[in-house]
Short mmCIF file of C-alpha atoms in Angstrom, two decimals:
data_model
loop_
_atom_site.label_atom_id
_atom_site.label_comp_id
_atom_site.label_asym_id
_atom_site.label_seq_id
_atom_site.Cartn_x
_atom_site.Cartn_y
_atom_site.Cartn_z
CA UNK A 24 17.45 -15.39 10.61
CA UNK A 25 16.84 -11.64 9.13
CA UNK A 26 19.70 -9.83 10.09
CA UNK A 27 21.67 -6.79 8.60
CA UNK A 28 25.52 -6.03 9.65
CA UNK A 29 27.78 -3.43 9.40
CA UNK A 30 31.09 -2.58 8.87
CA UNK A 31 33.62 -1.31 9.94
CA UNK A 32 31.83 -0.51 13.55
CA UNK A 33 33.61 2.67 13.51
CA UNK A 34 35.85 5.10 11.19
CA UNK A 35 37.97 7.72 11.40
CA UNK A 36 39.23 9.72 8.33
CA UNK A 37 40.77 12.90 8.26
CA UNK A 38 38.64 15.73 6.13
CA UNK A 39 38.12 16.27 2.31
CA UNK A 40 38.66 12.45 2.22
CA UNK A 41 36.31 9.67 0.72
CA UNK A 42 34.97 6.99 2.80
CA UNK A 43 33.02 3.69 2.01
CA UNK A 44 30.48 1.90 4.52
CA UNK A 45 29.29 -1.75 3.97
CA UNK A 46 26.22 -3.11 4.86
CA UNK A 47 25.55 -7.03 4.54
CA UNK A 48 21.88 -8.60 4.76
CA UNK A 49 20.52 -11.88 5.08
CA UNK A 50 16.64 -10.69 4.75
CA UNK A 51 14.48 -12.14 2.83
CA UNK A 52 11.96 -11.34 1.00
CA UNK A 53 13.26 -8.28 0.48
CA UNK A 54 11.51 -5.04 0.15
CA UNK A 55 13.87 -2.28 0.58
CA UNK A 56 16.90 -0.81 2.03
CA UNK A 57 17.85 2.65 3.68
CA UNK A 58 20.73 4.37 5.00
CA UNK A 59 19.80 6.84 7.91
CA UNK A 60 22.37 9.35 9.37
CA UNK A 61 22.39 9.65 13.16
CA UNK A 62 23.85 12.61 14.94
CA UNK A 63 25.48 12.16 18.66
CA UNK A 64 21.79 12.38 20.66
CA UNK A 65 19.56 12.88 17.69
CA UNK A 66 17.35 11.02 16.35
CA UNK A 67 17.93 9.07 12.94
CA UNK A 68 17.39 11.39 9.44
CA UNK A 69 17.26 9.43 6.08
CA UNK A 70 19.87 9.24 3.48
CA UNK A 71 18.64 7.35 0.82
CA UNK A 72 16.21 4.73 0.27
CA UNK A 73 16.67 1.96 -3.11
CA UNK A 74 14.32 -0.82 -3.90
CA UNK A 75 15.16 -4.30 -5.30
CA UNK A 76 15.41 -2.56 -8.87
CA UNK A 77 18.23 0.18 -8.02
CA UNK A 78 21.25 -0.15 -7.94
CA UNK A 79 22.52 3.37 -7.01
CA UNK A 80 21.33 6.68 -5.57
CA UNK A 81 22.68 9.70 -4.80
CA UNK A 82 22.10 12.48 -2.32
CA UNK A 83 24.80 15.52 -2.56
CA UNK A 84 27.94 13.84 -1.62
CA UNK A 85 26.58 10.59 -0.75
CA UNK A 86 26.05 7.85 -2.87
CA UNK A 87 24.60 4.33 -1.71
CA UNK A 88 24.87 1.24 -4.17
CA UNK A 89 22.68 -1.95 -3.68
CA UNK A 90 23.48 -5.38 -5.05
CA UNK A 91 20.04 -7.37 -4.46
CA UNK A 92 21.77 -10.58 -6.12
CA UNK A 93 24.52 -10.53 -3.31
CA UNK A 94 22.71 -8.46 -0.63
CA UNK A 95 24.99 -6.13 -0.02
CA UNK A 96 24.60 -2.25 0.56
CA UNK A 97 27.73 0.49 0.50
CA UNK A 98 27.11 4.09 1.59
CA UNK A 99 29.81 6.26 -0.16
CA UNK A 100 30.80 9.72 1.18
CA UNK A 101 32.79 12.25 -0.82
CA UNK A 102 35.21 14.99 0.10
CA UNK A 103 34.02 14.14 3.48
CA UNK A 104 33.24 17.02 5.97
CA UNK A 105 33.41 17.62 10.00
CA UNK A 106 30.06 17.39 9.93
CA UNK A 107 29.43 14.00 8.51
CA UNK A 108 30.93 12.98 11.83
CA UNK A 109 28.01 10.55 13.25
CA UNK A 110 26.85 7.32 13.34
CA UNK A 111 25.56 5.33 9.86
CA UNK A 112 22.56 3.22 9.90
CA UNK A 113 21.82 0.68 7.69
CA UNK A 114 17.81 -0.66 7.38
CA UNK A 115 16.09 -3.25 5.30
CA UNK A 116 12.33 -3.92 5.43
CA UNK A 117 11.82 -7.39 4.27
CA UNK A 118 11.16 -10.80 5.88
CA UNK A 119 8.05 -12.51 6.20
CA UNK A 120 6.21 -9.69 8.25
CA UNK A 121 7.61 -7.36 6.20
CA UNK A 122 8.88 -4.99 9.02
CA UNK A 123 12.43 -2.89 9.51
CA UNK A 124 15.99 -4.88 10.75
CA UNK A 125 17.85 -2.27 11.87
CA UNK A 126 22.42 -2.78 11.57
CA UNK A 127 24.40 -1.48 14.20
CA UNK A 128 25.52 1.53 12.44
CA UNK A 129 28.63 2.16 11.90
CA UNK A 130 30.36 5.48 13.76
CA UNK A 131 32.11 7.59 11.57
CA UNK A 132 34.61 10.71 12.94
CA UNK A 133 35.82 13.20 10.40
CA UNK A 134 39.14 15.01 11.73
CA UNK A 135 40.19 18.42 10.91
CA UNK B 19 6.07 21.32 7.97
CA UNK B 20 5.71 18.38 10.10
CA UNK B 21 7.97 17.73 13.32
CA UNK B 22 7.95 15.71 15.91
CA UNK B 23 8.44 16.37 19.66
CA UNK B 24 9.94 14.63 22.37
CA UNK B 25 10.39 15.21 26.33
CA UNK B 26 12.58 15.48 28.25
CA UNK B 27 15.41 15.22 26.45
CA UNK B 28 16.98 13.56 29.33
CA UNK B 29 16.15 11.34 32.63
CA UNK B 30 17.65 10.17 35.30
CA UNK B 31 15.23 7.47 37.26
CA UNK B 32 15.99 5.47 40.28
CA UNK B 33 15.06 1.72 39.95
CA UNK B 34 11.46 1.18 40.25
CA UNK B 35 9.88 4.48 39.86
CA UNK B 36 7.48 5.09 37.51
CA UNK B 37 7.94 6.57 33.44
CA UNK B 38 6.36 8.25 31.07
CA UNK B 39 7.53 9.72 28.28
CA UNK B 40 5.76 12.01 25.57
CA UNK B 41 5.68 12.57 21.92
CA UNK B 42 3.65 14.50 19.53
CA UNK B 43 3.49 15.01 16.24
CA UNK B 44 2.57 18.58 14.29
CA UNK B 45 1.92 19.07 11.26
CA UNK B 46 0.09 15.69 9.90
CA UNK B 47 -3.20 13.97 10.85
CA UNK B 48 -3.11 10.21 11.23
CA UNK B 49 0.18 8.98 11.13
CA UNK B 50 1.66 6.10 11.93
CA UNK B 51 3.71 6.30 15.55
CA UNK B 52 6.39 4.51 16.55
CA UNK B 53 8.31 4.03 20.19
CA UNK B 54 12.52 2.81 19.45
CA UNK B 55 14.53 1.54 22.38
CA UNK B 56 18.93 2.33 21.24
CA UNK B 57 20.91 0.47 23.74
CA UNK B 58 24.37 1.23 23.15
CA UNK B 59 26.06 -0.78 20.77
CA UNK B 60 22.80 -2.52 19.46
CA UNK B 61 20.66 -1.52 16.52
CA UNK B 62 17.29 0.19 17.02
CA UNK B 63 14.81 -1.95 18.45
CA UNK B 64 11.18 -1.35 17.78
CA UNK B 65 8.89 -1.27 20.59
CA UNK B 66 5.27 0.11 19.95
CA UNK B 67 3.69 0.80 16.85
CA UNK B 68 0.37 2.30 16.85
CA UNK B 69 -1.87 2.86 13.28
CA UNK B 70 -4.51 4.92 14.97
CA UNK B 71 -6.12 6.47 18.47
CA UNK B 72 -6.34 3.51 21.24
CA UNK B 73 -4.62 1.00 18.86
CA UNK B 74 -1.64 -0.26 20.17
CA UNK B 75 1.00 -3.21 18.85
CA UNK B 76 3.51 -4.38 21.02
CA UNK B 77 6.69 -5.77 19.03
CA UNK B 78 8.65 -7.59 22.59
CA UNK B 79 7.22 -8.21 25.79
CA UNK B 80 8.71 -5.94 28.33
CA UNK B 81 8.29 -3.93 31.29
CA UNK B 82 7.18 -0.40 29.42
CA UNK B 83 3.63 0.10 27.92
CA UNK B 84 2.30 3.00 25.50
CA UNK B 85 -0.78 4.91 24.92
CA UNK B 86 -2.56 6.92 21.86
CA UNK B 87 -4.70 8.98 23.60
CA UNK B 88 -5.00 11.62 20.65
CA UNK B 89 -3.88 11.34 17.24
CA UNK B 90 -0.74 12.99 17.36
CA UNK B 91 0.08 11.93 20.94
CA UNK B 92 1.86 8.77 21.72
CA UNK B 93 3.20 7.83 24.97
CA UNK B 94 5.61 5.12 26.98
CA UNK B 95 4.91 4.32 30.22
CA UNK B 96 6.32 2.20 32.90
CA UNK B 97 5.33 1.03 36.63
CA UNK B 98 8.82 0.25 37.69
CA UNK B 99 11.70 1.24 36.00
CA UNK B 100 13.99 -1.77 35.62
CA UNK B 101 17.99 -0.92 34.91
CA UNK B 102 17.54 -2.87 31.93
CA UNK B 103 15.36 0.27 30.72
CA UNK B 104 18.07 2.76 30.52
CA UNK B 105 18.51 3.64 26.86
CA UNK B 106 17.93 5.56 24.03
CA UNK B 107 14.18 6.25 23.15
CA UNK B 108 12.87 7.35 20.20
CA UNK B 109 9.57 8.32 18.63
CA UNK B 110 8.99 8.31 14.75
CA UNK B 111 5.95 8.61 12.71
CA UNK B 112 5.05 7.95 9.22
CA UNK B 113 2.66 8.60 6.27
CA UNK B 114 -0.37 6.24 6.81
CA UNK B 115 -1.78 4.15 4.38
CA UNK B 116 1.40 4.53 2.14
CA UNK B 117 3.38 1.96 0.47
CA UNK B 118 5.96 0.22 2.72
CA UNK B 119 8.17 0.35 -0.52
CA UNK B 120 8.66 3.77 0.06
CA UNK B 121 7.49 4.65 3.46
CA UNK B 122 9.73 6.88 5.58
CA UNK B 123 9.94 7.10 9.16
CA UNK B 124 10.63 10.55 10.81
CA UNK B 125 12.72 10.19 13.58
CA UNK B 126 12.08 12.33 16.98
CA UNK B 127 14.92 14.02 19.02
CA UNK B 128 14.93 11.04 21.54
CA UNK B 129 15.05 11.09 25.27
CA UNK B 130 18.07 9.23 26.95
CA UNK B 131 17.06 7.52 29.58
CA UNK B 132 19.52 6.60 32.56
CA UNK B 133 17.88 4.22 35.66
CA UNK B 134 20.03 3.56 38.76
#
């Protein structure tokens, strides 16, 4: 069964810390993977996006990592901020309709 | 710039009243549309996609419906609200015709949706 799962299921860190998310797939094929950022009552915004062939990218202070081999996805925040406080969504599109599994997300709180 | 519209932000329905909730899309011309159901605690769950005017894909069978009347108009309708309805709805849209390697989805505001 396609699934994708998160971890933890929520966070908190105190600010100017660093953070890591994991993500854990089972889908397959596999086409791609995405980390959205979802504010309390807003809709989802993307992060960063990697196909099977990257292994990193980077937007400002967050950097995602993607091992294809072991399926696994981490979404790294630095020098973390109050306003990172939100919930963390991780997607793959894969599977054999090729559509998006969507994790849990997991909610992150960022204390002064 | 493109953005995306939903209303109302928030609803309160009694159990088995009728639904309908709007979204539109400024900014690009054929996109692909998308109705989301976010029950809390559970991942997004994709309800209605929709490639083009009158052309509707339903992902689960459920009690809600949608509608493409115009191109940048996409709608979710219901009969009779069930409480299993309350939740988190959102619209998205996307480039059409691009490659699903990189396609993006553009996430709406979202209505939350309460039925008692």
């Amino acid at each position: 069964k396609n699934q994708v799962e998160q971890s933890p299921q929520s966070l908190i860190i105190l600010e100017g810390k660093n953070c890591t998310l994991q993500c854990n797939y089972t889908v397959s094929p596999f086409s791609n993977l995405r980390w959205y950022k979802q504010d309390t009552g807003r809709g989802p915004v993307s992060l960063t996006i990697m196909t099977f062939s990257e292994n990193t990218k980077s937007n400002g202070r967050y950097t995602a990592t993607l091992d294809a081999d072991t399926k696994q996805s981490s979404l790294h925040i630095t020098a973390s901020q109050l306003s990172d406080s939100a919930s963390y969504i991780c997607v793959v599109r894969g599977g054999a309709t090729n559509k998006l599994i969507f994790g849990t997300g997991t909610l992150l709180a960022v204390q002064p | 710039s493109q953005t995306i519209h939903q209303w109302p932000a928030t609803l309160v329905q009694p159990v088995g009243s009728p639904l309908s909730l709007e979204c539109t899309v400024e900014g690009t011309s054929n996109p692909n549309l998308y109705w989301y159901r976010q029950a809390a605690g559970r991942g997004l769950q994709l309800l209605f996609y929709s490639v083009g005017i009158g052309q509707i894909s339903s992902e689960v069978p459920q009690n809600l419906s949608a509608s493409r009347p115009q191109d940048r108009q996409f709608i979710l309708s219901s009969k009779k609200l069930l409480l299993s309805d309350s939740g988190f709805y959102l619209c998205a849209w996307s480039v059409r015709g691009g490659t699903s390697a990189r396609e993006t989805q553009y996430f709406g505001p979202g209505t939350r949706l309460l039925v008692l």
